[in-house]
């Protein structure tokens, strides 16, 4: 299993990120270039067609509940050109997909700020590795041209190059602009083509750009800033930069085709004579704001607490006696409380007014509106009571401490909530920490030997770099071993605790641990292309998504606050009118109070005890924790919607080859039914199958090779690389007109005679008769769960090759476990009925669909979905992709193909069928937790609001002062988040428990 995962390549969910240019333009040596790009007139109309949608991540500050995130989402989607926008309250981020022809990234940022929140476009998460767009426009300086004929010659050569879509050359400026596909041809090949034509050529710049944030240590004075500014201006290929001196940061936009990020870092350190130390800000670290938000909330809470304690202490008679003196008509104690509470109300608590204003301006309401209403009511009533007493001499009681203590407890609750929410994103942090911070780069000396070691930031690794990995160190990037042998712990990806041996040409995965010997590796994938980065990307994208159940919570939250305000008004009206009419005794309120204040306190308590935040946090916190827990168990979940659907799975459809079986087919028997020698027969069949990519074809070639040479087969993973020509010149026969027929086999010509290798259908279509003896042999194979490969040569049946693919060791117990969970397993395969029935019988599956073509698998799924059942599909191959897409829940085995992984909703990284049970069980546990969260949130509000309104007061004398109601409100959100955090204790279900097996 471990070896099968070494080449795992996950497909990124989001597209490559592009940024609008901003800040200072660094022209440098390109000032003499033409202002009008040469290709603008060449393909002005087609440019828009090739422009791809852009995806950006925006950090949003100031969101407090789901109503805020909905406001931000509405503000973004209202922009013309925005295709999709998802806002995560927990991550404080917005994921925006838009058309750059209609809207710019800056406009998205401005829309969020206009909605009343702070916004910052984040650096690309793939900052260390550029993702080429579909086509690039590159500028080249071309020397040696003397006339129009030279220009035509260069243009003609360039336009004939593969991957070049257009080329324009200007004689006057000695410039050429080439539009090319970087996946087909690179800039160096273009330069070589121009030079081969007899001209001089040099690459200048391209339309590609990356944006990164660099931290600069050593910036002390204004002179240092000037040195840094001058250095950046003189770097060719650096398009723009924005210097943030107070933060010791610089944001740079550069052309990765013209210059590397490592060159920029080296240039800054070199020009400062080593004074400046540069590090690349990790994009995931930049995006994280929980620590800063928690620190800010703690400062506000402590400030409010220190100011509120004196206010509260003045209620104690012994202490209050020291403040009975008068200053004019006012008591000194009242003035002191008014001063301290005013600071709390408008200084510390000003954030609630700002947030409430934002919400109301955007036509929504949130918790901040309730807090602002409740605190304002008690504060302004107290101020009015003071002024009224000064004017009339009738002194009513003041309730300044209600306002300050209410704000204090709310801030304390928000602080605990931020801490708890930060715990929900621990999965991303742990995944990021798996990658090492630095790497040992091997630099060539004067003689070309890699003897000089240089420690660099791991984010500066480039493809092709030679790196040294010492024992006990983590592998810094996905790479190939070029020297040394060792054992590597790949449990991070495979889940297998057994160390994997590594030698020459072995692949290694970034973030895994080198256990023993030193290795020299050549980097192959860096930045967002690495397996670890793509796992992080999948988890992050899943945490950004919303589960469908959250829509109900969002709807309830949208009407919650207006409903609570109405109930608060009715509470005040009811108690005030009843008091005015003498419906209850005056003894219920103190002599220093009146029915107006009595009713007002109940009304304020209703406002501040209601909590819409708990409803808004119930789903996203649970989804975020669950996706992180899933990643830790090797189950990658692509979104909250997939997580929600998986809880209701009724059918699980399994592909056979590579899913229920190990996918490592081997030939067990080869029988010839003609006068041909067995060796010649195997050579003939292997020659026909050598061009096929099917697992059974590779097994046949390996078997034939081993039969002839008693050596490692040429298709073995760690064997030396052999080209097709090498194999042909060695032992295989020459093949012509090869064609693979999906679901049937292969057809080709050898020695000018037709060769057919495949199943019965292939031979019957070509009118080849199968002898009775061969038919009996074939039936016996199929009854023993073996696949018979039939071979015909020149229209005559000549033999059968038996291929067996052993079942995965856990297949039988997993099928039994699914049945115990109430899930019906189904096997769908393209294999023949007898083999399919034999395999199904062995694993315990009753429902079998055999001889099903790839397109037919999707039809089987649709037939099961007709009655509303939720159907899951587990597969690993390209032919499973339509079925994975058609299923309600697609689960791709991690060792499968990129296409299958992209089409699936779940990726089972560890290639184990047990993770199918884990995926379903985790989904059920998560949504059980979400239902409990909603129950807690709804039950709290349904019970707390009537109690705060005084329903129990006439019978029990129980009443909640506003500050205590505020504390209850704050802690209700914390309780919901903590409930979700209990999912972190999730443990994979033991099969023995599911099967009710007692182990003695």
PDB file of N, CA, C and O in Angstrom, residues 638-699:
ATOM      1  N   UNK A 638     -14.179  16.728   0.951  1.00  0.00           N
ATOM      2  CA  UNK A 638     -14.091  17.922   0.108  1.00  0.00           C
ATOM      3  C   UNK A 638     -15.132  18.984   0.424  1.00  0.00           C
ATOM      4  O   UNK A 638     -15.137  20.019  -0.221  1.00  0.00           O
ATOM      5  N   UNK A 639     -16.010  18.759   1.377  1.00  0.00           N
ATOM      6  CA  UNK A 639     -16.964  19.816   1.693  1.00  0.00           C
ATOM      7  C   UNK A 639     -18.020  19.376   2.676  1.00  0.00           C
ATOM      8  O   UNK A 639     -18.243  18.175   2.909  1.00  0.00           O
ATOM      9  N   UNK A 640     -18.695  20.368   3.263  1.00  0.00           N
ATOM     10  CA  UNK A 640     -19.733  20.080   4.231  1.00  0.00           C
ATOM     11  C   UNK A 640     -20.923  19.373   3.615  1.00  0.00           C
ATOM     12  O   UNK A 640     -21.602  18.585   4.278  1.00  0.00           O
ATOM     13  N   UNK A 641     -21.192  19.645   2.318  1.00  0.00           N
ATOM     14  CA  UNK A 641     -22.323  18.982   1.670  1.00  0.00           C
ATOM     15  C   UNK A 641     -22.067  17.485   1.529  1.00  0.00           C
ATOM     16  O   UNK A 641     -22.968  16.668   1.738  1.00  0.00           O
ATOM     17  N   UNK A 642     -20.815  17.124   1.175  1.00  0.00           N
ATOM     18  CA  UNK A 642     -20.463  15.697   1.080  1.00  0.00           C
ATOM     19  C   UNK A 642     -20.533  15.035   2.446  1.00  0.00           C
ATOM     20  O   UNK A 642     -21.004  13.897   2.581  1.00  0.00           O
ATOM     21  N   UNK A 643     -20.092  15.747   3.461  1.00  0.00           N
ATOM     22  CA  UNK A 643     -20.132  15.223   4.828  1.00  0.00           C
ATOM     23  C   UNK A 643     -21.567  14.967   5.256  1.00  0.00           C
ATOM     24  O   UNK A 643     -21.872  13.962   5.906  1.00  0.00           O
ATOM     25  N   UNK A 644     -22.474  15.864   4.863  1.00  0.00           N
ATOM     26  CA  UNK A 644     -23.877  15.705   5.247  1.00  0.00           C
ATOM     27  C   UNK A 644     -24.527  14.541   4.503  1.00  0.00           C
ATOM     28  O   UNK A 644     -25.293  13.767   5.084  1.00  0.00           O
ATOM     29  N   UNK A 645     -24.229  14.395   3.211  1.00  0.00           N
ATOM     30  CA  UNK A 645     -24.838  13.309   2.441  1.00  0.00           C
ATOM     31  C   UNK A 645     -24.392  11.935   2.924  1.00  0.00           C
ATOM     32  O   UNK A 645     -25.159  10.974   2.898  1.00  0.00           O
ATOM     33  N   UNK A 646     -23.130  11.839   3.353  1.00  0.00           N
ATOM     34  CA  UNK A 646     -22.572  10.538   3.725  1.00  0.00           C
ATOM     35  C   UNK A 646     -23.278   9.911   4.921  1.00  0.00           C
ATOM     36  O   UNK A 646     -23.262   8.683   5.072  1.00  0.00           O
ATOM     37  N   UNK A 647     -23.917  10.704   5.757  1.00  0.00           N
ATOM     38  CA  UNK A 647     -24.587  10.139   6.928  1.00  0.00           C
ATOM     39  C   UNK A 647     -25.794   9.304   6.531  1.00  0.00           C
ATOM     40  O   UNK A 647     -26.228   8.431   7.290  1.00  0.00           O
ATOM     41  N   UNK A 648     -26.341   9.550   5.323  1.00  0.00           N
ATOM     42  CA  UNK A 648     -27.570   8.872   4.908  1.00  0.00           C
ATOM     43  C   UNK A 648     -27.327   7.813   3.846  1.00  0.00           C
ATOM     44  O   UNK A 648     -28.270   7.390   3.171  1.00  0.00           O
ATOM     45  N   UNK A 649     -26.071   7.399   3.668  1.00  0.00           N
ATOM     46  CA  UNK A 649     -25.754   6.423   2.620  1.00  0.00           C
ATOM     47  C   UNK A 649     -26.523   5.123   2.864  1.00  0.00           C
ATOM     48  O   UNK A 649     -26.512   4.557   3.957  1.00  0.00           O
ATOM     49  N   UNK A 650     -27.181   4.640   1.787  1.00  0.00           N
ATOM     50  CA  UNK A 650     -27.915   3.379   1.866  1.00  0.00           C
ATOM     51  C   UNK A 650     -27.222   2.290   1.056  1.00  0.00           C
ATOM     52  O   UNK A 650     -27.246   1.123   1.429  1.00  0.00           O
ATOM     53  N   UNK A 651     -26.621   2.681  -0.068  1.00  0.00           N
ATOM     54  CA  UNK A 651     -25.908   1.724  -0.916  1.00  0.00           C
ATOM     55  C   UNK A 651     -24.461   2.184  -1.085  1.00  0.00           C
ATOM     56  O   UNK A 651     -24.209   3.377  -1.286  1.00  0.00           O
ATOM     57  N   UNK A 652     -23.537   1.243  -1.009  1.00  0.00           N
ATOM     58  CA  UNK A 652     -22.144   1.508  -1.355  1.00  0.00           C
ATOM     59  C   UNK A 652     -21.773   0.593  -2.511  1.00  0.00           C
ATOM     60  O   UNK A 652     -21.834  -0.643  -2.382  1.00  0.00           O
ATOM     61  N   UNK A 653     -21.433   1.198  -3.645  1.00  0.00           N
ATOM     62  CA  UNK A 653     -21.059   0.433  -4.832  1.00  0.00           C
ATOM     63  C   UNK A 653     -19.541   0.337  -4.886  1.00  0.00           C
ATOM     64  O   UNK A 653     -18.843   1.357  -4.825  1.00  0.00           O
ATOM     65  N   UNK A 654     -19.047  -0.879  -5.020  1.00  0.00           N
ATOM     66  CA  UNK A 654     -17.604  -1.116  -5.095  1.00  0.00           C
ATOM     67  C   UNK A 654     -17.218  -1.531  -6.504  1.00  0.00           C
ATOM     68  O   UNK A 654     -17.857  -2.395  -7.110  1.00  0.00           O
ATOM     69  N   UNK A 655     -16.172  -0.902  -7.010  1.00  0.00           N
ATOM     70  CA  UNK A 655     -15.506  -1.440  -8.182  1.00  0.00           C
ATOM     71  C   UNK A 655     -14.717  -2.663  -7.707  1.00  0.00           C
ATOM     72  O   UNK A 655     -14.394  -2.777  -6.525  1.00  0.00           O
ATOM     73  N   UNK A 656     -14.407  -3.592  -8.607  1.00  0.00           N
ATOM     74  CA  UNK A 656     -13.682  -4.801  -8.183  1.00  0.00           C
ATOM     75  C   UNK A 656     -12.171  -4.593  -8.221  1.00  0.00           C
ATOM     76  O   UNK A 656     -11.499  -4.586  -7.184  1.00  0.00           O
ATOM     77  N   UNK A 657     -11.631  -4.399  -9.426  1.00  0.00           N
ATOM     78  CA  UNK A 657     -10.179  -4.358  -9.591  1.00  0.00           C
ATOM     79  C   UNK A 657      -9.584  -3.112  -8.940  1.00  0.00           C
ATOM     80  O   UNK A 657      -9.959  -1.992  -9.277  1.00  0.00           O
ATOM     81  N   UNK A 658      -8.673  -3.303  -8.011  1.00  0.00           N
ATOM     82  CA  UNK A 658      -7.988  -2.195  -7.361  1.00  0.00           C
ATOM     83  C   UNK A 658      -8.751  -1.603  -6.199  1.00  0.00           C
ATOM     84  O   UNK A 658      -8.220  -0.778  -5.464  1.00  0.00           O
ATOM     85  N   UNK A 659     -10.006  -2.028  -6.023  1.00  0.00           N
ATOM     86  CA  UNK A 659     -10.806  -1.518  -4.909  1.00  0.00           C
ATOM     87  C   UNK A 659     -11.053  -2.643  -3.902  1.00  0.00           C
ATOM     88  O   UNK A 659     -10.565  -2.608  -2.783  1.00  0.00           O
ATOM     89  N   UNK A 660     -11.823  -3.655  -4.333  1.00  0.00           N
ATOM     90  CA  UNK A 660     -11.976  -4.836  -3.473  1.00  0.00           C
ATOM     91  C   UNK A 660     -10.736  -5.717  -3.540  1.00  0.00           C
ATOM     92  O   UNK A 660     -10.382  -6.384  -2.572  1.00  0.00           O
ATOM     93  N   UNK A 661     -10.072  -5.682  -4.708  1.00  0.00           N
ATOM     94  CA  UNK A 661      -8.851  -6.469  -4.870  1.00  0.00           C
ATOM     95  C   UNK A 661      -7.639  -5.567  -4.710  1.00  0.00           C
ATOM     96  O   UNK A 661      -7.753  -4.340  -4.681  1.00  0.00           O
ATOM     97  N   UNK A 662      -6.474  -6.165  -4.645  1.00  0.00           N
ATOM     98  CA  UNK A 662      -5.255  -5.403  -4.398  1.00  0.00           C
ATOM     99  C   UNK A 662      -4.787  -4.622  -5.619  1.00  0.00           C
ATOM    100  O   UNK A 662      -3.931  -3.756  -5.506  1.00  0.00           O
ATOM    101  N   UNK A 663      -5.342  -4.927  -6.791  1.00  0.00           N
ATOM    102  CA  UNK A 663      -4.933  -4.213  -7.994  1.00  0.00           C
ATOM    103  C   UNK A 663      -3.563  -4.628  -8.486  1.00  0.00           C
ATOM    104  O   UNK A 663      -2.981  -3.984  -9.340  1.00  0.00           O
ATOM    105  N   UNK A 664      -3.038  -5.720  -7.939  1.00  0.00           N
ATOM    106  CA  UNK A 664      -1.724  -6.228  -8.349  1.00  0.00           C
ATOM    107  C   UNK A 664      -1.933  -7.623  -8.941  1.00  0.00           C
ATOM    108  O   UNK A 664      -1.660  -8.645  -8.316  1.00  0.00           O
ATOM    109  N   UNK A 665      -2.470  -7.626 -10.158  1.00  0.00           N
ATOM    110  CA  UNK A 665      -2.796  -8.898 -10.800  1.00  0.00           C
ATOM    111  C   UNK A 665      -1.533  -9.665 -11.140  1.00  0.00           C
ATOM    112  O   UNK A 665      -0.488  -9.088 -11.442  1.00  0.00           O
ATOM    113  N   UNK A 666      -1.648 -10.985 -11.091  1.00  0.00           N
ATOM    114  CA  UNK A 666      -0.520 -11.844 -11.466  1.00  0.00           C
ATOM    115  C   UNK A 666      -1.044 -13.039 -12.252  1.00  0.00           C
ATOM    116  O   UNK A 666      -2.163 -13.512 -12.021  1.00  0.00           O
ATOM    117  N   UNK A 667      -0.232 -13.495 -13.191  1.00  0.00           N
ATOM    118  CA  UNK A 667      -0.613 -14.637 -14.012  1.00  0.00           C
ATOM    119  C   UNK A 667      -0.408 -15.919 -13.206  1.00  0.00           C
ATOM    120  O   UNK A 667       0.673 -16.155 -12.659  1.00  0.00           O
ATOM    121  N   UNK A 668      -1.450 -16.749 -13.132  1.00  0.00           N
ATOM    122  CA  UNK A 668      -1.343 -18.016 -12.395  1.00  0.00           C
ATOM    123  C   UNK A 668      -1.154 -19.208 -13.331  1.00  0.00           C
ATOM    124  O   UNK A 668      -0.492 -20.181 -12.969  1.00  0.00           O
ATOM    125  N   UNK A 669      -1.749 -19.119 -14.513  1.00  0.00           N
ATOM    126  CA  UNK A 669      -1.675 -20.234 -15.460  1.00  0.00           C
ATOM    127  C   UNK A 669      -1.672 -19.697 -16.885  1.00  0.00           C
ATOM    128  O   UNK A 669      -2.358 -18.708 -17.181  1.00  0.00           O
ATOM    129  N   UNK A 670      -0.924 -20.356 -17.742  1.00  0.00           N
ATOM    130  CA  UNK A 670      -0.966 -20.066 -19.182  1.00  0.00           C
ATOM    131  C   UNK A 670      -1.079 -21.398 -19.908  1.00  0.00           C
ATOM    132  O   UNK A 670      -0.209 -22.273 -19.763  1.00  0.00           O
ATOM    133  N   UNK A 671      -2.153 -21.591 -20.665  1.00  0.00           N
ATOM    134  CA  UNK A 671      -2.378 -22.876 -21.336  1.00  0.00           C
ATOM    135  C   UNK A 671      -2.574 -22.650 -22.826  1.00  0.00           C
ATOM    136  O   UNK A 671      -3.374 -21.797 -23.243  1.00  0.00           O
ATOM    137  N   UNK A 672      -1.821 -23.429 -23.625  1.00  0.00           N
ATOM    138  CA  UNK A 672      -1.874 -23.301 -25.082  1.00  0.00           C
ATOM    139  C   UNK A 672      -2.759 -24.410 -25.647  1.00  0.00           C
ATOM    140  O   UNK A 672      -2.652 -25.581 -25.245  1.00  0.00           O
ATOM    141  N   UNK A 673      -3.660 -24.058 -26.556  1.00  0.00           N
ATOM    142  CA  UNK A 673      -4.572 -25.023 -27.179  1.00  0.00           C
ATOM    143  C   UNK A 673      -4.260 -25.196 -28.664  1.00  0.00           C
ATOM    144  O   UNK A 673      -5.130 -25.490 -29.476  1.00  0.00           O
ATOM    145  N   UNK A 674      -2.994 -24.978 -29.034  1.00  0.00           N
ATOM    146  CA  UNK A 674      -2.562 -25.173 -30.416  1.00  0.00           C
ATOM    147  C   UNK A 674      -1.163 -25.775 -30.380  1.00  0.00           C
ATOM    148  O   UNK A 674      -0.628 -26.085 -29.318  1.00  0.00           O
ATOM    149  N   UNK A 675      -0.556 -25.912 -31.516  1.00  0.00           N
ATOM    150  CA  UNK A 675       0.776 -26.502 -31.547  1.00  0.00           C
ATOM    151  C   UNK A 675       1.884 -25.541 -31.200  1.00  0.00           C
ATOM    152  O   UNK A 675       3.067 -25.908 -31.232  1.00  0.00           O
ATOM    153  N   UNK A 676       1.561 -24.313 -30.800  1.00  0.00           N
ATOM    154  CA  UNK A 676       2.575 -23.301 -30.496  1.00  0.00           C
ATOM    155  C   UNK A 676       3.274 -23.608 -29.169  1.00  0.00           C
ATOM    156  O   UNK A 676       2.658 -24.088 -28.213  1.00  0.00           O
ATOM    157  N   UNK A 677       4.599 -23.343 -29.129  1.00  0.00           N
ATOM    158  CA  UNK A 677       5.351 -23.491 -27.889  1.00  0.00           C
ATOM    159  C   UNK A 677       4.889 -22.450 -26.867  1.00  0.00           C
ATOM    160  O   UNK A 677       4.494 -21.343 -27.238  1.00  0.00           O
ATOM    161  N   UNK A 678       4.959 -22.819 -25.580  1.00  0.00           N
ATOM    162  CA  UNK A 678       4.510 -21.900 -24.531  1.00  0.00           C
ATOM    163  C   UNK A 678       5.308 -20.597 -24.551  1.00  0.00           C
ATOM    164  O   UNK A 678       4.733 -19.505 -24.399  1.00  0.00           O
ATOM    165  N   UNK A 679       6.634 -20.695 -24.755  1.00  0.00           N
ATOM    166  CA  UNK A 679       7.457 -19.482 -24.795  1.00  0.00           C
ATOM    167  C   UNK A 679       7.060 -18.564 -25.929  1.00  0.00           C
ATOM    168  O   UNK A 679       6.976 -17.329 -25.768  1.00  0.00           O
ATOM    169  N   UNK A 680       6.806 -19.144 -27.128  1.00  0.00           N
ATOM    170  CA  UNK A 680       6.387 -18.330 -28.274  1.00  0.00           C
ATOM    171  C   UNK A 680       5.010 -17.714 -28.017  1.00  0.00           C
ATOM    172  O   UNK A 680       4.735 -16.572 -28.399  1.00  0.00           O
ATOM    173  N   UNK A 681       4.136 -18.516 -27.370  1.00  0.00           N
ATOM    174  CA  UNK A 681       2.800 -18.026 -27.041  1.00  0.00           C
ATOM    175  C   UNK A 681       2.881 -16.814 -26.100  1.00  0.00           C
ATOM    176  O   UNK A 681       2.230 -15.789 -26.319  1.00  0.00           O
ATOM    177  N   UNK A 682       3.702 -16.912 -25.055  1.00  0.00           N
ATOM    178  CA  UNK A 682       3.835 -15.809 -24.105  1.00  0.00           C
ATOM    179  C   UNK A 682       4.455 -14.579 -24.759  1.00  0.00           C
ATOM    180  O   UNK A 682       4.067 -13.439 -24.473  1.00  0.00           O
ATOM    181  N   UNK A 683       5.436 -14.800 -25.649  1.00  0.00           N
ATOM    182  CA  UNK A 683       6.061 -13.671 -26.355  1.00  0.00           C
ATOM    183  C   UNK A 683       5.045 -12.956 -27.234  1.00  0.00           C
ATOM    184  O   UNK A 683       4.995 -11.720 -27.273  1.00  0.00           O
ATOM    185  N   UNK A 684       4.211 -13.731 -27.912  1.00  0.00           N
ATOM    186  CA  UNK A 684       3.191 -13.159 -28.788  1.00  0.00           C
ATOM    187  C   UNK A 684       2.202 -12.310 -27.990  1.00  0.00           C
ATOM    188  O   UNK A 684       1.904 -11.162 -28.340  1.00  0.00           O
ATOM    189  N   UNK A 685       1.709 -12.879 -26.889  1.00  0.00           N
ATOM    190  CA  UNK A 685       0.717 -12.157 -26.076  1.00  0.00           C
ATOM    191  C   UNK A 685       1.343 -10.929 -25.415  1.00  0.00           C
ATOM    192  O   UNK A 685       0.739  -9.849 -25.371  1.00  0.00           O
ATOM    193  N   UNK A 686       2.575 -11.063 -24.900  1.00  0.00           N
ATOM    194  CA  UNK A 686       3.241  -9.938 -24.253  1.00  0.00           C
ATOM    195  C   UNK A 686       3.503  -8.812 -25.247  1.00  0.00           C
ATOM    196  O   UNK A 686       3.388  -7.625 -24.905  1.00  0.00           O
ATOM    197  N   UNK A 687       3.843  -9.159 -26.471  1.00  0.00           N
ATOM    198  CA  UNK A 687       4.067  -8.135 -27.500  1.00  0.00           C
ATOM    199  C   UNK A 687       2.791  -7.354 -27.766  1.00  0.00           C
ATOM    200  O   UNK A 687       2.811  -6.121 -27.930  1.00  0.00           O
ATOM    201  N   UNK A 688       1.676  -8.062 -27.796  1.00  0.00           N
ATOM    202  CA  UNK A 688       0.392  -7.394 -28.038  1.00  0.00           C
ATOM    203  C   UNK A 688      -0.012  -6.501 -26.872  1.00  0.00           C
ATOM    204  O   UNK A 688      -0.574  -5.413 -27.058  1.00  0.00           O
ATOM    205  N   UNK A 689       0.288  -6.957 -25.643  1.00  0.00           N
ATOM    206  CA  UNK A 689      -0.160  -6.217 -24.460  1.00  0.00           C
ATOM    207  C   UNK A 689       0.826  -5.151 -23.997  1.00  0.00           C
ATOM    208  O   UNK A 689       0.506  -4.357 -23.115  1.00  0.00           O
ATOM    209  N   UNK A 690       2.032  -5.097 -24.573  1.00  0.00           N
ATOM    210  CA  UNK A 690       3.061  -4.175 -24.084  1.00  0.00           C
ATOM    211  C   UNK A 690       2.656  -2.714 -24.218  1.00  0.00           C
ATOM    212  O   UNK A 690       3.121  -1.866 -23.460  1.00  0.00           O
ATOM    213  N   UNK A 691       1.793  -2.422 -25.187  1.00  0.00           N
ATOM    214  CA  UNK A 691       1.381  -1.023 -25.401  1.00  0.00           C
ATOM    215  C   UNK A 691       0.156  -0.644 -24.587  1.00  0.00           C
ATOM    216  O   UNK A 691      -0.275   0.512 -24.621  1.00  0.00           O
ATOM    217  N   UNK A 692      -0.428  -1.588 -23.848  1.00  0.00           N
ATOM    218  CA  UNK A 692      -1.628  -1.317 -23.059  1.00  0.00           C
ATOM    219  C   UNK A 692      -1.248  -0.868 -21.650  1.00  0.00           C
ATOM    220  O   UNK A 692      -0.237  -1.305 -21.101  1.00  0.00           O
ATOM    221  N   UNK A 693      -2.081  -0.022 -21.072  1.00  0.00           N
ATOM    222  CA  UNK A 693      -1.852   0.468 -19.714  1.00  0.00           C
ATOM    223  C   UNK A 693      -2.692  -0.286 -18.688  1.00  0.00           C
ATOM    224  O   UNK A 693      -2.664   0.037 -17.503  1.00  0.00           O
ATOM    225  N   UNK A 694      -3.450  -1.277 -19.135  1.00  0.00           N
ATOM    226  CA  UNK A 694      -4.332  -2.005 -18.227  1.00  0.00           C
ATOM    227  C   UNK A 694      -3.505  -2.834 -17.238  1.00  0.00           C
ATOM    228  O   UNK A 694      -2.481  -3.410 -17.610  1.00  0.00           O
ATOM    229  N   UNK A 695      -3.922  -2.915 -15.962  1.00  0.00           N
ATOM    230  CA  UNK A 695      -3.165  -3.705 -14.974  1.00  0.00           C
ATOM    231  C   UNK A 695      -2.973  -5.159 -15.390  1.00  0.00           C
ATOM    232  O   UNK A 695      -1.926  -5.748 -15.147  1.00  0.00           O
ATOM    233  N   UNK A 696      -4.000  -5.758 -16.031  1.00  0.00           N
ATOM    234  CA  UNK A 696      -3.861  -7.144 -16.466  1.00  0.00           C
ATOM    235  C   UNK A 696      -2.814  -7.278 -17.563  1.00  0.00           C
ATOM    236  O   UNK A 696      -2.083  -8.278 -17.630  1.00  0.00           O
ATOM    237  N   UNK A 697      -2.725  -6.274 -18.430  1.00  0.00           N
ATOM    238  CA  UNK A 697      -1.727  -6.302 -19.501  1.00  0.00           C
ATOM    239  C   UNK A 697      -0.321  -6.278 -18.918  1.00  0.00           C
ATOM    240  O   UNK A 697       0.575  -7.015 -19.362  1.00  0.00           O
ATOM    241  N   UNK A 698      -0.117  -5.442 -17.911  1.00  0.00           N
ATOM    242  CA  UNK A 698       1.207  -5.356 -17.285  1.00  0.00           C
ATOM    243  C   UNK A 698       1.570  -6.678 -16.598  1.00  0.00           C
ATOM    244  O   UNK A 698       2.725  -7.110 -16.618  1.00  0.00           O
ATOM    245  N   UNK A 699       0.566  -7.323 -16.007  1.00  0.00           N
ATOM    246  CA  UNK A 699       0.827  -8.606 -15.357  1.00  0.00           C
ATOM    247  C   UNK A 699       1.270  -9.653 -16.378  1.00  0.00           C
ATOM    248  O   UNK A 699       2.167 -10.470 -16.107  1.00  0.00           O
TER     249      UNK A 699
END
